[in-house]
């Protein structure tokens, strides 16, 4: 493995893999570094129905493998390692990893994010089998069914409003007695007849057989336990960027997402960011892939001048 690269890509999710494909096709020998699973977050999705070109859907793992295969076939190199630090320089940047150091003329950061989990017993068992972290991705699967949304901020309320287009009823379960969402979303949710609120309540157990069937709920005021029968649960308690290593290196927003312009450029020339790690990302495979392509094109322009 060489030590000098024109482009080092950090993260092997849809954004990083697409950036690898575009850089390799433009002959800017890229090195893609992934610390976990090639494919990123989408490998957790049993089926992806909203990525164009797959009218029957595709498993997240297979989609990740196919993009990787395509990028590799054009010469994108892959290293399984964790990037621990990036040290920017005038002409070359130093990339420290768990498998050694590399020199990069440009860097595309595509380190993604993670949905916050509830940590409730049953959650991991039913991911993709009734538990979802994304209404845009999975909402249409629950047409005519009863679902629950867990959370009380903007994302929970907007997810509930979106789900009310498909589900027969939507229960917003919130551990407090009032929402933290913006007034405008709150008013819309309150006016939506399909949405009900279950206040001062936490989920203590997610239960089912092959799929989710019911939630055990506990009222935090009186400790009363109740059962709610549902077909789907949308966990909407926020997400966390994988950006610990970029603090102090680049401007981040208050939640830790990287700020870029629409060309995926950060404040540091030659360092780009793409996908879910970006401030205000739509957090979809298609938008991450689009960002990856845009970042690669911007990196190519940077390297050519
Ligand atoms: C259960 C689930 C279902 C989903 N379903 C859908 C769906 O149906 N449709 C849809 O469009 N979207 C879906 N999504 C969202 C989609 O997966 C993400 O929007 C997309 O994966 C973002 O791509 P990304 O490349 O930006 O980041 P990620 O996929 O998060 O990839 C980032 C990668 O970077 C790696 N990384 C992080 N830090 C480092 C480091 N320091 N060194 C090396 N590697 C690092 C991580 O290990 C990770 O593999 C789903 C997400 C989940 C969790």
Coordinates of C-alpha atoms and ligand atoms in Angstrom, one line a residue:
X1 CA 0.0 0.0 0.0
X2 CA 1.3 3.4 -1.0
X3 CA 1.7 6.2 1.6
X4 CA 0.9 9.1 -0.7
X5 CA -2.5 9.7 -2.1
X6 CA -4.2 12.4 -4.1
X7 CA -7.4 11.8 -2.2
X8 CA -8.0 10.1 1.1
X9 CA -11.7 9.3 1.8
X10 CA -12.7 8.8 5.5
X11 CA -15.7 6.5 5.8
X12 CA -17.0 3.7 3.7
X13 CA -20.8 4.4 3.7
X14 CA -22.7 5.5 0.6
X15 CA -21.1 9.0 0.6
X16 CA -17.5 7.7 0.9
X17 CA -18.0 4.8 -1.5
X18 CA -19.5 7.1 -4.2
X19 CA -16.7 9.6 -3.7
X20 CA -14.3 6.7 -4.2
X21 CA -16.1 5.7 -7.4
X22 CA -16.0 9.2 -8.8
X23 CA -12.3 9.9 -7.8
X24 CA -11.2 6.5 -9.2
X25 CA -13.0 7.1 -12.5
X26 CA -11.2 10.5 -12.8
X27 CA -7.9 8.7 -12.0
X28 CA -7.2 10.5 -8.8
X29 CA -6.0 7.4 -7.0
X30 CA -8.2 7.4 -3.9
X31 CA -7.7 5.6 -0.6
X32 CA -10.9 4.9 1.3
X33 CA -10.5 4.2 5.0
X34 CA -13.3 2.5 6.9
X35 CA -13.2 1.5 10.6
X36 CA -16.3 -0.7 10.7
X37 CA -18.4 -2.2 8.0
X38 CA -18.2 -1.4 4.3
X39 CA -21.6 0.1 3.4
X40 CA -21.9 2.2 6.7
X41 CA -25.3 2.6 8.4
X42 CA -27.3 1.3 5.6
X43 CA -26.1 -2.2 6.3
X44 CA -28.5 -2.1 9.2
X45 CA -31.5 -1.8 6.8
X46 CA -33.1 -5.1 5.9
X47 CA -34.6 -3.5 2.8
X48 CA -34.1 -0.2 1.0
X49 CA -37.1 0.8 -1.1
X50 CA -36.2 4.4 -1.9
X51 CA -32.9 4.1 -3.7
X52 CA -33.5 4.6 -7.5
X53 CA -32.8 1.7 -9.8
X54 CA -34.1 -1.0 -7.6
X55 CA -37.9 -1.2 -8.1
X56 CA -38.2 -4.3 -5.9
X57 CA -36.0 -2.9 -3.2
X58 CA -32.5 -4.1 -2.1
X59 CA -31.0 -5.1 1.2
X60 CA -28.8 -2.4 2.7
X61 CA -25.8 -4.7 2.9
X62 CA -26.1 -5.7 -0.8
X63 CA -26.4 -2.1 -1.8
X64 CA -23.2 -1.2 0.1
X65 CA -21.4 -4.1 -1.4
X66 CA -22.4 -3.2 -5.0
X67 CA -21.3 0.4 -4.7
X68 CA -18.0 -0.8 -3.2
X69 CA -17.5 -3.4 -6.0
X70 CA -18.2 -0.6 -8.6
X71 CA -15.7 1.8 -6.9
X72 CA -13.0 -0.9 -6.5
X73 CA -13.4 -2.0 -10.2
X74 CA -12.2 1.5 -11.2
X75 CA -9.2 1.4 -8.8
X76 CA -10.5 2.8 -5.5
X77 CA -8.3 1.3 -2.8
X78 CA -9.8 0.3 0.6
X79 CA -8.1 0.1 4.0
X80 CA -9.9 -1.2 7.1
X81 CA -8.6 1.1 9.8
X82 CA -9.7 4.0 12.0
X83 CA -8.6 7.5 11.2
X84 CA -7.5 9.0 14.5
X85 CA -6.3 12.4 13.4
X86 CA -5.9 14.7 10.4
X87 CA -3.2 17.3 10.4
X88 CA -3.7 19.8 7.6
X89 CA -0.6 21.2 5.9
X90 CA 0.2 23.9 3.3
X91 CA 0.3 21.4 0.4
X92 CA -0.1 18.0 2.0
X93 CA -2.2 16.7 4.8
X94 CA -1.2 14.0 7.3
X95 CA -3.8 11.3 8.0
X96 CA -3.0 9.2 11.1
X97 CA -4.8 5.8 11.3
X98 CA -4.7 2.7 13.4
X99 CA -2.8 1.0 10.6
X100 CA -0.2 3.7 9.9
X101 CA 0.1 7.3 8.6
X102 CA -0.7 8.5 5.1
X103 CA -0.1 11.7 3.1
X104 CA -3.1 13.2 1.3
X105 CA -3.3 16.1 -1.1
X106 CA -7.0 16.3 -0.4
X107 CA -9.4 14.7 2.0
X108 CA -13.1 13.8 1.8
X109 CA -14.6 13.3 5.2
X110 CA -17.7 11.0 5.0
X111 CA -17.7 9.7 8.6
X112 CA -21.5 9.7 8.9
X113 CA -23.7 9.7 11.9
X114 CA -25.7 7.4 14.2
X115 CA -29.3 7.5 15.2
X116 CA -29.6 7.7 19.0
X117 CA -31.0 4.5 20.4
X118 CA -33.5 4.2 23.2
X119 CA -31.6 1.4 24.9
X120 CA -34.8 -0.4 25.8
X121 CA -34.9 -4.2 26.0
X122 CA -36.1 -5.6 22.6
X123 CA -34.9 -2.6 20.6
X124 CA -31.9 -4.3 18.8
X125 CA -33.9 -7.5 18.2
X126 CA -36.6 -5.7 16.2
X127 CA -34.6 -3.2 14.1
X128 CA -36.0 -3.6 10.6
X129 CA -38.8 -5.8 12.0
X130 CA -41.0 -2.9 13.2
X131 CA -38.4 -0.7 14.8
X132 CA -37.3 2.2 12.5
X133 CA -35.2 5.4 12.9
X134 CA -36.4 7.0 9.7
X135 CA -40.1 7.7 8.7
X136 CA -39.0 8.8 5.2
X137 CA -37.4 5.4 4.7
X138 CA -40.0 3.1 6.2
X139 CA -43.3 5.1 6.7
X140 CA -45.0 3.7 3.6
X141 CA -44.6 0.1 5.0
X142 CA -47.1 1.0 7.7
X143 CA -50.1 1.9 5.6
X144 CA -53.3 1.5 7.5
X145 CA -51.5 0.4 10.7
X146 CA -51.0 1.8 14.2
X147 CA -47.6 3.1 14.9
X148 CA -45.8 4.9 17.8
X149 CA -43.2 7.7 17.6
X150 CA -40.9 8.1 20.5
X151 CA -39.6 11.5 21.3
X152 CA -40.8 15.1 21.7
X153 CA -38.6 17.4 19.6
X154 CA -38.9 18.6 16.0
X155 CA -37.8 15.4 14.5
X156 CA -40.4 13.3 16.5
X157 CA -43.2 15.6 15.5
X158 CA -42.3 16.0 11.9
X159 CA -41.9 12.2 11.6
X160 CA -45.4 11.8 13.2
X161 CA -46.9 14.2 10.8
X162 CA -45.3 12.4 7.8
X163 CA -46.5 9.0 9.2
X164 CA -50.1 10.3 9.5
X165 CA -50.3 10.1 5.7
X166 CA -50.0 6.3 5.8
X167 CA -50.7 5.0 9.3
X168 CA -54.3 4.6 10.7
X169 CA -53.1 6.2 13.9
X170 CA -49.9 7.6 15.3
X171 CA -49.1 7.7 19.0
X172 CA -46.4 10.2 20.1
X173 CA -44.9 8.8 23.3
X174 CA -43.0 11.5 25.2
X175 CA -41.3 11.2 28.6
X176 CA -42.3 14.8 29.5
X177 CA -45.7 16.6 29.8
X178 CA -45.0 18.9 26.9
X179 CA -43.2 18.9 23.5
X180 CA -39.9 20.5 22.8
X181 CA -40.8 20.9 19.2
X182 CA -41.3 24.3 17.4
X183 CA -44.7 25.8 17.9
X184 CA -45.6 25.5 14.3
X185 CA -45.0 21.7 14.2
X186 CA -46.7 21.3 17.6
X187 CA -49.9 23.1 16.3
X188 CA -50.0 21.0 13.2
X189 CA -49.6 17.8 15.2
X190 CA -52.3 18.8 17.7
X191 CA -54.7 19.6 14.8
X192 CA -54.0 16.2 13.1
X193 CA -56.9 13.8 14.1
X194 CA -54.7 10.7 13.5
X195 CA -52.1 11.8 16.1
X196 CA -52.5 11.1 19.8
X197 CA -50.1 12.0 22.6
X198 CA -49.1 9.8 25.5
X199 CA -47.4 12.1 27.9
X200 CA -45.0 11.5 30.8
X201 CA -44.3 8.0 29.6
X202 CA -41.3 5.9 28.8
X203 CA -41.1 2.6 26.9
X204 CA -39.8 -0.1 29.2
X205 CA -39.9 -3.1 26.9
X206 CA -40.5 -3.8 23.1
X207 CA -42.2 -7.1 22.6
X208 CA -43.2 -9.3 19.7
X209 CA -42.7 -12.6 17.9
X210 CA -41.0 -12.3 14.5
X211 CA -42.0 -8.6 14.4
X212 CA -42.9 -5.9 16.9
X213 CA -46.4 -6.4 18.4
X214 CA -46.6 -4.2 21.5
X215 CA -44.9 -1.8 23.8
X216 CA -44.8 -1.9 27.6
X217 CA -45.2 1.7 28.8
X218 CA -44.5 3.2 32.2
X219 CA -46.1 6.5 33.4
X220 CA -43.3 8.5 35.0
X221 CA -45.7 10.3 37.3
X222 CA -47.5 7.3 38.9
X223 CA -45.4 4.3 37.8
X224 CA -48.4 2.7 36.2
X225 CA -47.6 0.1 33.5
X226 CA -49.7 -0.2 30.4
X227 CA -49.5 -2.1 27.1
X228 CA -49.9 -0.4 23.7
X229 CA -50.4 -2.7 20.7
X230 CA -48.6 -1.3 17.6
X231 CA -47.2 -2.5 14.3
X232 CA -44.3 0.0 14.1
X233 CA -42.1 2.1 16.4
X234 CA -40.2 5.1 15.1
X235 CA -37.5 6.2 17.4
X236 CA -36.9 9.9 16.9
X237 CA -34.7 11.1 19.7
X238 CA -32.0 12.6 17.5
X239 CA -28.7 11.5 16.0
X240 CA -25.1 11.8 16.8
X241 CA -22.4 12.8 14.2
X242 CA -19.1 10.7 14.1
X243 CA -17.1 13.9 14.4
X244 CA -15.0 13.6 17.6
X245 CA -11.8 13.6 15.5
X246 CA -12.8 16.7 13.6
X247 CA -13.3 19.0 16.6
X248 CA -10.8 21.8 16.4
X249 CA -9.9 20.9 12.8
X250 CA -13.0 22.3 11.1
X251 CA -16.0 24.5 12.0
X252 CA -18.8 22.3 13.3
X253 CA -22.4 23.3 14.1
X254 CA -23.7 23.1 17.7
X255 CA -24.5 19.4 17.4
X256 CA -21.1 18.6 15.9
X257 CA -22.0 18.3 12.2
X258 CA -19.4 19.7 9.7
X259 CA -20.4 23.0 8.0
X260 CA -19.8 23.0 4.2
X261 CA -21.0 25.0 1.2
X262 CA -23.0 23.4 -1.6
X263 CA -19.7 22.3 -3.3
X264 CA -18.9 20.2 -0.1
X265 CA -16.0 22.5 0.7
X266 CA -15.1 23.1 4.3
X267 CA -13.3 26.2 5.5
X268 CA -10.0 24.4 4.9
X269 CA -8.9 24.3 1.3
X270 CA -8.6 20.7 0.1
X271 CA -10.7 19.2 2.9
X272 CA -14.3 18.3 1.9
X273 CA -17.2 16.7 3.7
X274 CA -20.1 14.6 2.4
X275 CA -23.2 12.7 3.5
X276 CA -24.8 12.4 7.0
X277 CA -21.8 14.1 8.6
X278 CA -22.8 17.4 7.0
X279 CA -24.9 20.1 8.7
X280 CA -28.5 19.9 7.5
X281 CA -28.0 16.6 5.6
X282 CA -31.3 14.9 4.6
X283 CA -29.7 11.7 5.9
X284 CA -30.7 9.4 3.1
X285 CA -28.6 7.1 0.9
X286 CA -29.4 9.0 -2.2
X287 CA -28.4 12.4 -0.7
X288 CA -25.2 10.9 0.8
X289 CA -24.3 9.4 -2.6
X290 CA -25.0 12.8 -4.3
X291 CA -22.8 14.6 -1.7
X292 CA -20.0 12.0 -2.3
X293 CA -20.1 12.7 -6.1
X294 CA -20.1 16.4 -5.5
X295 CA -17.2 16.2 -3.1
X296 CA -15.2 14.1 -5.5
X297 CA -15.8 16.6 -8.3
X298 CA -14.7 19.5 -6.1
X299 CA -11.6 17.5 -5.0
X300 CA -10.7 16.9 -8.6
X301 CA -11.1 20.6 -9.4
X302 CA -8.9 21.4 -6.3
X303 CA -6.2 19.0 -7.5
X304 CA -6.2 20.2 -11.0
X305 CA -5.4 23.9 -10.3
Ligands
LIG1 C1 -31.7 1.1 10.3 C2 -31.5 2.1 9.2 C3 -32.3 2.1 8.1 C4 -32.1 3.1 7.1 N1 -32.9 3.0 6.0 C5 -32.7 3.9 5.0 C6 -33.5 3.7 3.8 O1 -34.4 2.9 3.6 N2 -33.3 4.7 2.8 C7 -32.4 5.7 2.9 O2 -32.2 6.5 2.0 N3 -31.6 5.8 4.1 C8 -31.8 4.9 5.1 N4 -31.0 5.1 6.2 C9 -30.1 6.2 6.3 C10 -28.8 5.9 5.5 O3 -28.2 4.7 6.0 C11 -27.8 7.0 5.7 O4 -28.4 8.3 5.4 C12 -26.5 6.8 4.9 O5 -25.9 5.6 5.2 C13 -25.5 7.9 5.1 O6 -24.3 7.6 4.4 P1 -22.9 8.2 4.8 O7 -21.9 7.6 3.9 O8 -23.0 9.7 4.9 O9 -22.6 7.8 6.3 P2 -22.6 6.3 7.0 O10 -23.5 5.4 6.3 O11 -22.9 6.6 8.5 O12 -21.1 5.9 6.8 C14 -20.1 6.5 7.5 C15 -18.9 5.4 7.7 O13 -17.8 6.1 8.2 C16 -17.1 5.2 9.1 N5 -16.3 6.1 10.0 C17 -16.7 7.0 10.9 N6 -15.6 7.6 11.5 C18 -14.5 7.0 11.0 C19 -13.1 7.1 11.2 N7 -12.7 8.0 12.2 N8 -12.3 6.3 10.5 C20 -12.7 5.5 9.6 N9 -14.1 5.3 9.3 C21 -14.9 6.0 10.0 C22 -18.3 4.5 9.9 O14 -17.8 3.3 10.4 C23 -19.3 4.4 8.7 O15 -19.2 3.1 8.1 C24 -31.1 4.1 7.2 C25 -30.3 4.1 8.4 C26 -30.5 3.2 9.4 C27 -29.6 3.2 10.6

